[in-house]
Amino acid sequence: GHYLQALAILHFKDWLEEREQAIPENYQEPEIDPSIRPTQENMRSTRADILSWRRPARSEELSFKSTTEKFRWQQMRAIERRIADGEPIQGRPRSKQPLWFIYTAIGVLLVVLAYIAFDFRSRAQAPQQVYESNFNPPNSIVNDLQRLQQADSSIQEGSSPCLERLKAADKPYQQQQFSAAAEILEEIADNESSADCQSDALFYLAIIALQRDQPTVTLQCLAKIDNIERYGEDLYWYQALAFVKIAAKNPDLREKAAGAVERARSNTSDPKRRNQAEKMLKELVEQ
């Protein structure tokens, strides 16, 4: 009930904004879990579909996921036409109460909104669960960098030209003071002349962005790294997790997230991580 009420308030505000109307002074933003909060595009698309249900001339704009969904829509339209024409439904005598059809229409609308809310929430749950089960960030920047160096013989241990500054960022990072750690890493990425040093800073900025619920920033940081081979399959892994996190906020992007996970799977030589990616793909596609 609370979620549907919050969803209705969000729709009302967006409807006013869409028509460039003033928001009431006493408006209060409802509290709603970011993982199931619909985007502006979702809300406007939903209202467009509902409006199309009420306007037969626009019915061709609707997209149906299955013939069953289309059949149900056709049934609803048939009922609404009977109501509008004042005809009895399924042979029942015509009601003498002038407001009965209003209550019926309201009931149909509530059912539709409840279905939309349930469908959105259920589709968002799968990516969120996949993300939470598979995102295991390193406990230490320096220790993780040493792990990468040991895995790649072409990288000499302690070869990062800004190792001391990375250690400075590692201290607040280990204390989960991610804003402070990010400030140091951003300064390294912006001011260091060494490409490897900048890449190291960007790589761990990408991981911190995931911990701060900023998956888009993660993708931006990873895209700026020149030497992607320096981080091996880890780069593809965190990129995939960023797309999964985005899909948790926008379920319409689940297919794109699955594609990123597939890239991570095909670029790993670790059997454990390969099995992990295959499980992620299954959960993303089937749910």
Coordinates of C-alpha atoms in Angstrom, one line a residue:
G1 CA 0.0 0.0 0.0
H2 CA 2.8 2.4 0.9
Y3 CA 4.6 1.7 -2.4
L4 CA 1.5 2.3 -4.5
Q5 CA 0.8 5.5 -2.7
A6 CA 4.4 6.7 -3.2
L7 CA 4.2 5.6 -6.9
A8 CA 1.0 7.6 -7.3
I9 CA 2.6 10.8 -5.8
L10 CA 5.6 10.4 -8.1
H11 CA 3.4 10.1 -11.1
F12 CA 1.4 13.2 -10.1
K13 CA 4.6 15.3 -9.7
D14 CA 6.0 14.1 -13.1
W15 CA 2.6 14.7 -14.7
L16 CA 2.7 18.3 -13.6
E17 CA 6.3 18.7 -14.7
E18 CA 5.5 17.2 -18.1
R19 CA 2.9 19.9 -18.6
E20 CA 5.1 22.6 -17.1
Q21 CA 2.7 23.2 -14.3
A22 CA 3.7 24.4 -10.8
I23 CA 4.3 21.8 -8.1
P24 CA 2.1 22.4 -5.0
E25 CA 4.0 24.2 -2.2
N26 CA 3.0 21.5 0.3
Y27 CA 4.4 18.7 -1.9
Q28 CA 6.6 16.2 0.0
E29 CA 8.8 13.7 -1.9
P30 CA 7.8 10.2 -0.9
E31 CA 10.4 7.8 0.5
I32 CA 10.9 4.9 -1.9
D33 CA 13.7 2.4 -2.3
P34 CA 16.0 3.6 -5.1
S35 CA 16.3 0.1 -6.5
I36 CA 12.5 0.0 -7.4
R37 CA 12.0 3.7 -8.0
P38 CA 10.8 4.1 -11.6
T39 CA 12.6 6.5 -13.9
Q40 CA 10.9 9.5 -15.6
E41 CA 10.9 7.5 -18.9
N42 CA 9.2 4.6 -17.2
M43 CA 6.5 6.7 -15.7
R44 CA 5.7 8.6 -18.8
S45 CA 5.7 5.4 -20.9
T46 CA 3.3 3.9 -18.4
R47 CA 0.9 6.9 -18.5
A48 CA 1.1 6.8 -22.3
D49 CA 0.1 3.2 -22.3
I50 CA -2.8 3.8 -19.9
L51 CA -4.0 6.7 -22.0
S52 CA -3.8 4.4 -25.1
W53 CA -6.1 2.0 -23.3
R54 CA -8.6 4.7 -23.0
R55 CA -8.3 5.8 -26.6
P56 CA -8.8 3.1 -29.2
A57 CA -7.3 5.2 -31.9
R58 CA -3.9 5.0 -30.1
S59 CA -4.1 1.3 -29.4
E60 CA -1.6 0.4 -32.1
E61 CA 1.1 2.2 -30.1
L62 CA 1.0 -0.4 -27.4
S63 CA 3.5 -3.2 -27.3
F64 CA 2.5 -6.6 -25.9
K65 CA 4.9 -9.1 -24.4
S66 CA 2.6 -12.0 -25.2
T67 CA -0.7 -13.0 -26.9
T68 CA -2.1 -13.5 -23.4
E69 CA -1.3 -9.9 -22.5
K70 CA -2.9 -8.7 -25.7
F71 CA -6.0 -10.8 -25.1
R72 CA -6.4 -9.4 -21.6
W73 CA -6.1 -5.9 -22.9
Q74 CA -8.8 -6.6 -25.5
Q75 CA -11.1 -7.9 -22.8
M76 CA -10.6 -4.8 -20.8
R77 CA -11.3 -2.6 -23.8
A78 CA -14.5 -4.6 -24.5
I79 CA -15.7 -4.1 -20.9
E80 CA -14.9 -0.4 -21.1
R81 CA -16.8 0.0 -24.4
R82 CA -19.9 -1.8 -22.8
I83 CA -19.7 0.6 -19.8
A84 CA -19.4 3.6 -22.1
D85 CA -22.4 2.4 -24.2
G86 CA -24.5 1.7 -21.1
E87 CA -24.7 -2.0 -22.0
P88 CA -24.9 -4.9 -19.5
I89 CA -21.7 -6.9 -18.9
Q90 CA -22.0 -10.6 -19.5
G91 CA -25.8 -10.5 -19.7
R92 CA -26.3 -8.9 -16.3
P93 CA -29.2 -6.4 -16.0
R94 CA -28.2 -2.8 -16.5
S95 CA -27.5 -1.1 -13.1
K96 CA -29.7 1.8 -12.2
Q97 CA -27.0 3.3 -10.1
P98 CA -25.4 6.1 -12.2
L99 CA -22.0 5.8 -10.4
W100 CA -21.4 2.1 -10.8
F101 CA -19.4 2.4 -14.0
I102 CA -17.1 5.0 -12.4
Y103 CA -16.3 2.6 -9.6
T104 CA -15.7 -0.2 -12.1
A105 CA -13.3 2.1 -14.1
I106 CA -11.5 3.0 -11.0
G107 CA -11.1 -0.6 -10.0
V108 CA -9.7 -1.5 -13.4
L109 CA -7.2 1.3 -13.2
L110 CA -6.1 0.3 -9.8
V111 CA -5.6 -3.3 -10.9
V112 CA -3.6 -2.1 -13.9
L113 CA -1.4 0.2 -11.7
A114 CA -0.9 -2.6 -9.2
Y115 CA 0.2 -5.0 -11.9
I116 CA 2.6 -2.4 -13.3
A117 CA 4.1 -1.8 -9.9
F118 CA 4.4 -5.6 -9.1
D119 CA 5.9 -6.3 -12.6
F120 CA 8.4 -3.4 -12.2
R121 CA 9.4 -4.5 -8.7
S122 CA 9.8 -8.2 -9.6
R123 CA 11.9 -7.4 -12.7
A124 CA 14.1 -5.1 -10.6
Q125 CA 14.7 -7.7 -7.9
A126 CA 16.7 -10.2 -10.0
P127 CA 19.5 -7.8 -11.1
Q128 CA 19.7 -6.4 -7.5
Q129 CA 20.0 -9.9 -6.0
V130 CA 22.6 -10.8 -8.7
Y131 CA 24.6 -7.6 -7.9
E132 CA 24.5 -8.1 -4.1
S133 CA 25.6 -11.8 -4.4
N134 CA 28.6 -11.1 -6.7
F135 CA 30.0 -7.7 -5.7
N136 CA 32.9 -8.3 -3.4
P137 CA 35.2 -5.3 -3.5
P138 CA 38.8 -5.5 -2.2
N139 CA 39.5 -4.7 1.4
S140 CA 42.6 -2.8 0.5
I141 CA 43.7 -0.9 -2.6
V142 CA 47.4 -1.6 -2.2
N143 CA 46.9 -5.3 -1.4
D144 CA 44.6 -5.7 -4.5
L145 CA 47.2 -3.9 -6.7
Q146 CA 49.8 -6.4 -5.4
R147 CA 47.5 -9.2 -6.3
L148 CA 47.2 -7.9 -9.8
Q149 CA 50.9 -7.6 -10.1
Q150 CA 51.5 -11.2 -8.9
A151 CA 48.9 -12.4 -11.5
D152 CA 50.7 -10.7 -14.4
S153 CA 54.4 -11.4 -14.7
S154 CA 54.8 -8.4 -17.0
I155 CA 54.1 -6.1 -14.1
Q156 CA 56.9 -5.8 -11.5
E157 CA 55.8 -5.6 -7.9
G158 CA 55.7 -2.1 -6.6
S159 CA 56.0 -0.7 -10.1
S160 CA 53.3 1.9 -9.7
P161 CA 55.0 5.3 -9.9
C162 CA 52.5 6.7 -7.4
L163 CA 52.5 3.8 -4.9
E164 CA 53.0 6.1 -1.9
R165 CA 50.0 8.2 -2.9
L166 CA 47.9 5.1 -3.5
K167 CA 48.8 4.1 0.1
A168 CA 47.5 7.5 1.2
A169 CA 44.2 6.7 -0.5
D170 CA 44.2 3.2 0.9
K171 CA 44.0 4.4 4.5
P172 CA 40.6 6.0 4.3
Y173 CA 39.4 3.3 1.8
Q174 CA 40.0 0.6 4.4
Q175 CA 38.0 2.6 6.9
Q176 CA 35.2 2.8 4.3
Q177 CA 35.6 6.6 4.0
F178 CA 35.1 6.4 0.3
S179 CA 34.7 10.1 -0.3
A180 CA 38.1 10.9 1.2
A181 CA 39.7 8.1 -0.7
A182 CA 38.1 9.2 -4.0
E183 CA 39.4 12.7 -3.5
I184 CA 43.0 11.5 -3.4
L185 CA 42.5 9.1 -6.3
E186 CA 40.9 11.9 -8.4
E187 CA 43.9 14.1 -7.8
I188 CA 46.2 11.4 -8.9
A189 CA 44.1 10.7 -12.1
D190 CA 44.0 14.4 -13.0
N191 CA 47.6 15.4 -12.2
E192 CA 49.9 12.4 -12.7
S193 CA 51.8 12.2 -16.0
S194 CA 52.3 8.5 -15.8
A195 CA 49.6 6.6 -17.8
D196 CA 49.9 3.6 -15.5
C197 CA 49.5 5.7 -12.4
Q198 CA 46.4 7.4 -13.8
S199 CA 45.0 4.0 -14.8
D200 CA 45.5 2.7 -11.3
A201 CA 43.7 5.7 -9.8
L202 CA 40.8 5.3 -12.3
F203 CA 40.5 1.6 -11.7
Y204 CA 40.0 2.0 -8.0
L205 CA 37.8 5.1 -8.5
A206 CA 35.6 2.7 -10.5
I207 CA 35.3 0.3 -7.6
I208 CA 34.6 3.1 -5.1
A209 CA 31.9 4.4 -7.4
L210 CA 30.1 1.0 -7.2
Q211 CA 30.4 1.1 -3.4
R212 CA 28.8 4.6 -3.5
D213 CA 26.0 3.4 -5.7
Q214 CA 27.3 5.2 -8.8
P215 CA 27.5 2.6 -11.5
T216 CA 27.5 5.1 -14.3
V217 CA 30.6 6.7 -12.9
T218 CA 32.2 3.3 -12.7
L219 CA 31.7 2.8 -16.5
Q220 CA 33.1 6.3 -17.1
C221 CA 36.2 5.6 -15.1
L222 CA 36.8 2.2 -16.8
A223 CA 36.4 3.7 -20.2
K224 CA 39.2 6.2 -19.5
I225 CA 41.8 3.5 -18.8
D226 CA 44.4 3.2 -21.5
N227 CA 46.1 -0.1 -20.6
I228 CA 43.2 -2.4 -20.0
E229 CA 45.5 -5.4 -20.0
R230 CA 47.0 -4.2 -16.8
Y231 CA 43.9 -5.2 -14.9
G232 CA 43.1 -8.4 -16.8
E233 CA 39.6 -9.9 -16.4
D234 CA 38.9 -7.7 -13.4
L235 CA 38.1 -4.8 -15.6
Y236 CA 35.4 -6.8 -17.5
W237 CA 34.1 -8.1 -14.2
Y238 CA 33.5 -4.7 -12.6
Q239 CA 32.1 -3.4 -15.9
A240 CA 29.6 -6.2 -15.8
L241 CA 28.6 -5.5 -12.2
A242 CA 28.1 -1.8 -13.1
F243 CA 25.6 -2.8 -15.8
V244 CA 23.8 -5.2 -13.5
K245 CA 23.5 -2.4 -10.9
I246 CA 22.1 -0.1 -13.6
A247 CA 19.6 -2.8 -14.6
A248 CA 18.5 -3.0 -10.9
K249 CA 17.4 0.6 -11.3
N250 CA 16.0 0.2 -14.8
P251 CA 14.8 -3.4 -15.5
D252 CA 14.5 -2.6 -19.2
L253 CA 18.3 -2.8 -19.4
R254 CA 18.5 -6.4 -18.2
E255 CA 19.5 -7.6 -21.6
K256 CA 22.3 -5.1 -21.8
A257 CA 23.5 -6.3 -18.4
A258 CA 23.4 -9.9 -19.5
G259 CA 25.6 -9.0 -22.5
A260 CA 28.2 -7.4 -20.2
V261 CA 28.2 -10.5 -18.0
E262 CA 28.7 -12.7 -21.0
R263 CA 31.7 -10.5 -22.0
A264 CA 33.1 -11.0 -18.5
R265 CA 32.5 -14.8 -18.7
S266 CA 34.3 -15.1 -22.1
N267 CA 37.3 -13.0 -20.9
T268 CA 38.1 -15.0 -17.8
S269 CA 40.3 -18.0 -17.4
D270 CA 39.3 -18.6 -13.8
P271 CA 36.9 -21.6 -13.6
K272 CA 35.4 -20.2 -10.4
R273 CA 34.6 -16.8 -11.9
R274 CA 33.4 -18.5 -15.1
N275 CA 30.9 -20.5 -13.1
Q276 CA 29.9 -17.4 -11.2
A277 CA 29.2 -15.5 -14.4
E278 CA 27.2 -18.4 -15.9
K279 CA 25.0 -18.4 -12.7
M280 CA 24.5 -14.7 -13.0
L281 CA 23.4 -15.1 -16.7
K282 CA 20.9 -17.7 -15.7
E283 CA 19.4 -15.6 -13.0
L284 CA 19.2 -12.5 -15.2
V285 CA 17.5 -14.3 -18.1
E286 CA 15.1 -16.6 -16.3
Q287 CA 13.6 -14.3 -13.7

